[in-house]
Coordinates of C-alpha atoms and ligand atoms in Angstrom, one line a residue:
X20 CA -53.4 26.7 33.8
X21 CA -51.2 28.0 36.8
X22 CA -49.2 25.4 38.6
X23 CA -47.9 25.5 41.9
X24 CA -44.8 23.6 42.7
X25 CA -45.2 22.0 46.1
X26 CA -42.2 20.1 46.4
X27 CA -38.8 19.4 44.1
X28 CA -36.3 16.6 44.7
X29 CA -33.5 15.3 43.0
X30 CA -33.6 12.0 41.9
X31 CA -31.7 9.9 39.9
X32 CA -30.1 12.6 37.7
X33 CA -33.8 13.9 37.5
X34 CA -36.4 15.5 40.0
X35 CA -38.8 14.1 41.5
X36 CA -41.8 17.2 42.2
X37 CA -45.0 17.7 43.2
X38 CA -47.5 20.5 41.9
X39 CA -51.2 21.7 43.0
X40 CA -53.6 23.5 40.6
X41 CA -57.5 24.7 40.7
X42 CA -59.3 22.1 39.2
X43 CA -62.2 23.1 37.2
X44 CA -63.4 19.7 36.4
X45 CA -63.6 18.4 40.4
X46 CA -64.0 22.3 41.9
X47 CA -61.1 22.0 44.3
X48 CA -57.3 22.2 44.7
X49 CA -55.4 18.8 43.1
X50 CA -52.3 18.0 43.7
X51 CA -50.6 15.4 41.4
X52 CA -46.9 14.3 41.8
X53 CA -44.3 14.4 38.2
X54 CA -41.2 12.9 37.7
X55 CA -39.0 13.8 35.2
X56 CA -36.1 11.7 33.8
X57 CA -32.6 13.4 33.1
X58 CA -33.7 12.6 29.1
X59 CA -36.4 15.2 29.7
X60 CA -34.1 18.4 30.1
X61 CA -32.7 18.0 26.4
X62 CA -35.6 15.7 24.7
X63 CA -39.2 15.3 24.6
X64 CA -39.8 11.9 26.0
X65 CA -43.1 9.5 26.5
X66 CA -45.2 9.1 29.5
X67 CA -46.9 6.9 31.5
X68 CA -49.6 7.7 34.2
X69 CA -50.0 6.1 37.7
X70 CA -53.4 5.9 39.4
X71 CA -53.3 4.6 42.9
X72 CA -55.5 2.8 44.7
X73 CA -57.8 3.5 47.7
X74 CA -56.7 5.8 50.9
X75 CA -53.9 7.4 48.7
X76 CA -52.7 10.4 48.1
X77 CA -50.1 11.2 45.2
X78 CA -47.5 10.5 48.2
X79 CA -48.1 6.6 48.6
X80 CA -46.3 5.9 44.6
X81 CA -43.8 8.7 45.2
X82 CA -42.1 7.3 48.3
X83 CA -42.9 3.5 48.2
X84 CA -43.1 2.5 44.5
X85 CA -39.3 2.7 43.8
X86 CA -40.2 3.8 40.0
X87 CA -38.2 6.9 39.8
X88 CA -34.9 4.2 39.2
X89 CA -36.4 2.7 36.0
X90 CA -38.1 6.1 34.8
X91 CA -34.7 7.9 34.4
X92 CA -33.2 4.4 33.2
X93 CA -35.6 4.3 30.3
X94 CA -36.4 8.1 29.9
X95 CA -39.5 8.0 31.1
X96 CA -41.9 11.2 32.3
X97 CA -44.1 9.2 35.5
X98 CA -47.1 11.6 36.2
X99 CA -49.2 10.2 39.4
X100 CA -52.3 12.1 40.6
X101 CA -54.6 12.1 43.7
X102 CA -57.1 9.5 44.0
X103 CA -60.2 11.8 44.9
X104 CA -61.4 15.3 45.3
X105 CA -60.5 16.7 48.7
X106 CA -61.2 19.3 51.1
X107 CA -64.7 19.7 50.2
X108 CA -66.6 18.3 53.4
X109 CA -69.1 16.9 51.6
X110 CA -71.7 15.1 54.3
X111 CA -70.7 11.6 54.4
X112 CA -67.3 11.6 52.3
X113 CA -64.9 10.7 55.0
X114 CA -67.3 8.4 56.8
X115 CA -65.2 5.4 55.3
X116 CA -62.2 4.1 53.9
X117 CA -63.8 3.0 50.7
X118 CA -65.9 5.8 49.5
X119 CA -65.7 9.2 49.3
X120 CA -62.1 11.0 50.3
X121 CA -59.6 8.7 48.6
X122 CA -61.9 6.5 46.4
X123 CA -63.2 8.7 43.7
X124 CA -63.4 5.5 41.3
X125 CA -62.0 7.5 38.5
X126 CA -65.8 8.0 36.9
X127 CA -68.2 10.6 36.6
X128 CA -70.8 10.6 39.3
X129 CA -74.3 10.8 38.7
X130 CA -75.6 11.1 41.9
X131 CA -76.2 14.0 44.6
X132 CA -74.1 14.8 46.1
X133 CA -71.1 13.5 44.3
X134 CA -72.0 14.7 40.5
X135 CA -70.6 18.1 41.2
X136 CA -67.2 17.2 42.3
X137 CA -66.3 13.5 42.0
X138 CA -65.4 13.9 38.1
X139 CA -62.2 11.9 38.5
X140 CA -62.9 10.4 35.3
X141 CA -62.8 13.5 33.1
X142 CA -60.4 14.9 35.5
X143 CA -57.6 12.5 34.2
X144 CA -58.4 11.8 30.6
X145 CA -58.9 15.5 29.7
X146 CA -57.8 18.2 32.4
X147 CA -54.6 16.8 33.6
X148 CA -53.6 14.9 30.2
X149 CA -54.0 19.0 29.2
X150 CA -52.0 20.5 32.1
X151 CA -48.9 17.4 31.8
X152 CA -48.9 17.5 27.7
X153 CA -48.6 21.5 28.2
X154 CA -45.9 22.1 31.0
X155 CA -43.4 19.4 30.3
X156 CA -41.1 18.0 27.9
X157 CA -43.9 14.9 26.5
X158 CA -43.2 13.3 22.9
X159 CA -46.6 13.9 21.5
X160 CA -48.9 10.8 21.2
X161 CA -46.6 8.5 23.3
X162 CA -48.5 8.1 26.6
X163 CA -49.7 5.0 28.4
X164 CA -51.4 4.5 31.8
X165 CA -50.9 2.0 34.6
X166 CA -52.3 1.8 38.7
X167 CA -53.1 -0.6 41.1
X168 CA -56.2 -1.6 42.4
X169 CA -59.0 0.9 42.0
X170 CA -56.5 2.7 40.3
X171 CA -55.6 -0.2 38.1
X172 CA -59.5 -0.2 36.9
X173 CA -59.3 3.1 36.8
X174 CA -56.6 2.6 34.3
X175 CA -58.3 0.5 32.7
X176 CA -61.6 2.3 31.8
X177 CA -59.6 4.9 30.7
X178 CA -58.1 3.5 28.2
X179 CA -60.8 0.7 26.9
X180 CA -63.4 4.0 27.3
X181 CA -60.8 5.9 24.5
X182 CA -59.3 4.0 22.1
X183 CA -56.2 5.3 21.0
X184 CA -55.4 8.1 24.0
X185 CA -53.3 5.2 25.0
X186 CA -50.7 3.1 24.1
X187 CA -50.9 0.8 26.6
X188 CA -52.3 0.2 30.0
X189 CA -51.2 -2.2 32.6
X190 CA -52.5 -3.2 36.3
X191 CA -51.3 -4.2 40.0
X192 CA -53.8 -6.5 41.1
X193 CA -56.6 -4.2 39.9
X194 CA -60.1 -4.5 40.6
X195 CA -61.3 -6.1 37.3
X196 CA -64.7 -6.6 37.4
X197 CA -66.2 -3.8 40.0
X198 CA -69.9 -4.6 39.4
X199 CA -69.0 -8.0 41.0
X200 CA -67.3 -7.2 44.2
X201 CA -68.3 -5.6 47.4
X202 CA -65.6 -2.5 47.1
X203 CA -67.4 -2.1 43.7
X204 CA -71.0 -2.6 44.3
X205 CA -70.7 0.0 47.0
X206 CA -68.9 2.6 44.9
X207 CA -71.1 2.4 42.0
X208 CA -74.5 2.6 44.2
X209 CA -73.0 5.5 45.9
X210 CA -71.7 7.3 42.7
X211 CA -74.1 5.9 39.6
X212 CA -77.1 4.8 41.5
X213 CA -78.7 1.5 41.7
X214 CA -77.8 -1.2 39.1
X215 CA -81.0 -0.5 37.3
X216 CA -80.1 2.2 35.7
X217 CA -78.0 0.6 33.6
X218 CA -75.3 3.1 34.1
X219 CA -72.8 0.5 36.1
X220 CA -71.5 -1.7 32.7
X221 CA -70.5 1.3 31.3
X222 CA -67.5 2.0 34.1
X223 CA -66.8 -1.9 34.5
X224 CA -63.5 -2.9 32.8
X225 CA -64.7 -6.3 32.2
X226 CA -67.7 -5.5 30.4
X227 CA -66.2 -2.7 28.6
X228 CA -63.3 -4.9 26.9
X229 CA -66.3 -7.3 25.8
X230 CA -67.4 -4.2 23.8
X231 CA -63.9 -3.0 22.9
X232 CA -63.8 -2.1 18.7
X233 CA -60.6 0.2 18.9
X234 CA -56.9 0.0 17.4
X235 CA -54.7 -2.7 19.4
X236 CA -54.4 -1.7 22.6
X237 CA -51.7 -4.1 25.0
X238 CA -53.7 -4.4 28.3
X239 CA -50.7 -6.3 31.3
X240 CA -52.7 -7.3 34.1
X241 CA -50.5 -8.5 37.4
X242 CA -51.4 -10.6 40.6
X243 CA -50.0 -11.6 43.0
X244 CA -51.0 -15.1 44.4
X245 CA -51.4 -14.1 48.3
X246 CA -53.3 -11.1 47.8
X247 CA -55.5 -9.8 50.8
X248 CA -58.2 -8.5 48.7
X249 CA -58.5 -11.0 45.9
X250 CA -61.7 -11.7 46.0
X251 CA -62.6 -8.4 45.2
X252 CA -60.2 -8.1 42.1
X253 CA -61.8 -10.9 40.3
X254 CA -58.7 -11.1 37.2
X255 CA -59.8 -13.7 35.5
X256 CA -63.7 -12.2 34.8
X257 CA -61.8 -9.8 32.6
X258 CA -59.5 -12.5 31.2
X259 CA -62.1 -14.5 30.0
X260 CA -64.6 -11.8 28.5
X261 CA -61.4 -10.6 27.0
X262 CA -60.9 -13.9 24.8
X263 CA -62.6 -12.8 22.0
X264 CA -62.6 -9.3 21.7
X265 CA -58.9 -8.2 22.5
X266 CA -56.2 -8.6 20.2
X267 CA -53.4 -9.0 20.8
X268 CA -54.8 -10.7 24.0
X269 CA -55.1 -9.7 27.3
X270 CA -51.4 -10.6 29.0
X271 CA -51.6 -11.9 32.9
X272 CA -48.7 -12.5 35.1
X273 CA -49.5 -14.3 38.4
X274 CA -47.0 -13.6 41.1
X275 CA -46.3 -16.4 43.6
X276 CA -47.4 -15.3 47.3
X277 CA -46.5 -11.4 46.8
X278 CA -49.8 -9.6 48.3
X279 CA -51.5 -6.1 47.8
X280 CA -48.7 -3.8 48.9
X281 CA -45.9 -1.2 47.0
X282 CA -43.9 -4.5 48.6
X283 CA -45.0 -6.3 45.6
X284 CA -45.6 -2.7 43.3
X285 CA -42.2 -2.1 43.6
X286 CA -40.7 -5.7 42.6
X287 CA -42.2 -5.7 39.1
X288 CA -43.2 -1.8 38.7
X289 CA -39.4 -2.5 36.3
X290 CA -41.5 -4.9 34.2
X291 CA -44.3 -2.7 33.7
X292 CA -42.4 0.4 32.5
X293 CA -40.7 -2.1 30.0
X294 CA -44.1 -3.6 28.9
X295 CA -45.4 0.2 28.1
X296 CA -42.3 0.6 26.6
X297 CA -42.6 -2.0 24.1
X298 CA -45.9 0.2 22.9
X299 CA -44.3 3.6 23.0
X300 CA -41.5 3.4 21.0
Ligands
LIG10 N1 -57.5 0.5 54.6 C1 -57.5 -0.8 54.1 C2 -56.4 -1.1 53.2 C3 -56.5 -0.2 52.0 C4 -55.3 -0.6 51.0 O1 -54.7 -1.6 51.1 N2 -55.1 0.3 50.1 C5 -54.1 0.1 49.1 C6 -54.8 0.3 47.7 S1 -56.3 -0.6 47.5 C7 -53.0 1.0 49.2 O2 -52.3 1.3 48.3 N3 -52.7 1.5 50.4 C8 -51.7 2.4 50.7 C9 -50.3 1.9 50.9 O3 -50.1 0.7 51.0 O4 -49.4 2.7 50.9 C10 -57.4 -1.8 55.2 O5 -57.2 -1.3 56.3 O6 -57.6 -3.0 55.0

């Protein structure tokens, strides 16, 4: 698989870059951002994805997160994709902020005329996990995932949907329960059809940890207390369903009036490299 470098920056004894590639799962150019840690250059070294949240790019994690510090502290690879297909002009997929163009969900759609293209779910969990494991310096087996919002769910489905691709996965004030909340309800009828089908519990976090028979899996989910969008995150759902199915259980950290921004990413986006670092080494 040929990759394009896009951009290259040094950055804390590393580098910072940014590559694009043809995408055959989502049928379009993707560009997903890499940083590597000064550890890589010598040593093969674990990763940890980063799936933003809705109307990002790769860009929004690169320049506001401040994670680069703490990956080349703790010799870390930090691999952080785009959040949808793009330049495909599907009819109706930049009509809004919350579907289409930077809100591909992370799932497979089902629907015309998304099922062609808005794969994002395959697209992380097989393509790129391919393209990252081949091209740099990764210590086989020792990956986790993390993201915020959308992206935190998205995290989470990943991993609860695959036991054992990951050792850990961790949210930012992820949506938790997606069949429950506007942002949800809209991206599922738009992707998966009508609740009917039954096809919505099977991409819902909350329900999927209920059914969750894999290895130990250590699932961080982070809020903070003055959160814009809370009511559409719903932490606690996934909490409680999580009671009896997840051990070790389910850790949640409640943050004291920090809100939905790469303000609040970037104060405890430390703690969360440390928490998948616990499960890496
Ligand atoms: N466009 C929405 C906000 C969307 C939003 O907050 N997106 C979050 C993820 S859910 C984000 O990371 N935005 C980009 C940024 O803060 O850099 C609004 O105007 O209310």
């Amino acid at each position: 698989m040929a990759l394009t470098e896009v951009s290259s920056n040094r950055c804390f004894g590393g580098w910072q870059k940014v590559f694009s590639h043809e995408s055959a799962t989502v049928g379009c150019t993707m560009k997903f951002g890499v940083y590597l840690p000064p550890q890589a250059e010598e040593n093969r070294v674990p990763v940890i994805y980063w799936l933003s949240g809705l109307t990002c790019t790769e860009a929004n994690f690169i320049e506001k997160s401040g994670a680069q510090r703490y990956a080349a502290k703790h010799g870390i690879i930090l691999v952080n994709p785009d959040t949808s297909p793009r330049g495909l002009n599907i009819p109706g997929d930049s009509d809004s902020w919350d579907f289409g163009v930077g809100a591909g969900f992370y799932l497979n759609a089902t629907q015309e005329p998304w099922k062609k293209n808005y794969r994002m779910y395959d697209y992380i969990t097989k393509e790129l996990i391919d393209i990252v494991t081949s091209n740099f310096n990764i210590a086989e087996g020792r990956q986790s995932i993390m993201g915020h919002s959308m992206g935190g769910h998205g995290a989470l489905i990943a991993a609860l949907k695959n036991p054992s691709l990951f050792k850990s996965v961790s949210g930012f004030a992820a949506i938790c329960n997606p069949i429950a909340c506007p942002w949800g309800v809209k991206a599922f009828t738009g992707y998966l059809g009508p609740r009917e089908t039954g096809r919505w519990e099977e991409w819902d976090a909350t329900e999927l940890v209920k059914r969750y028979r894999g290895p130990p899996l250590g699932i961080l989910i982070d809020q903070g207390l003055g959160d814009q969008f809370l009511h559409q995150l719903n932490p606690k759902n996934l909490i409680e369903a999580s009671r009896s199915s997840m051990h070790p259980a389910v850790e949640y950290r409640e943050r004291d009036s920090y809100n939905h921004s790469y303000f609040y990413i970037a104060s405890f986006i430390e703690d969360h490299i440390k928490f998948h670092l616990d499960h890496l080494i």
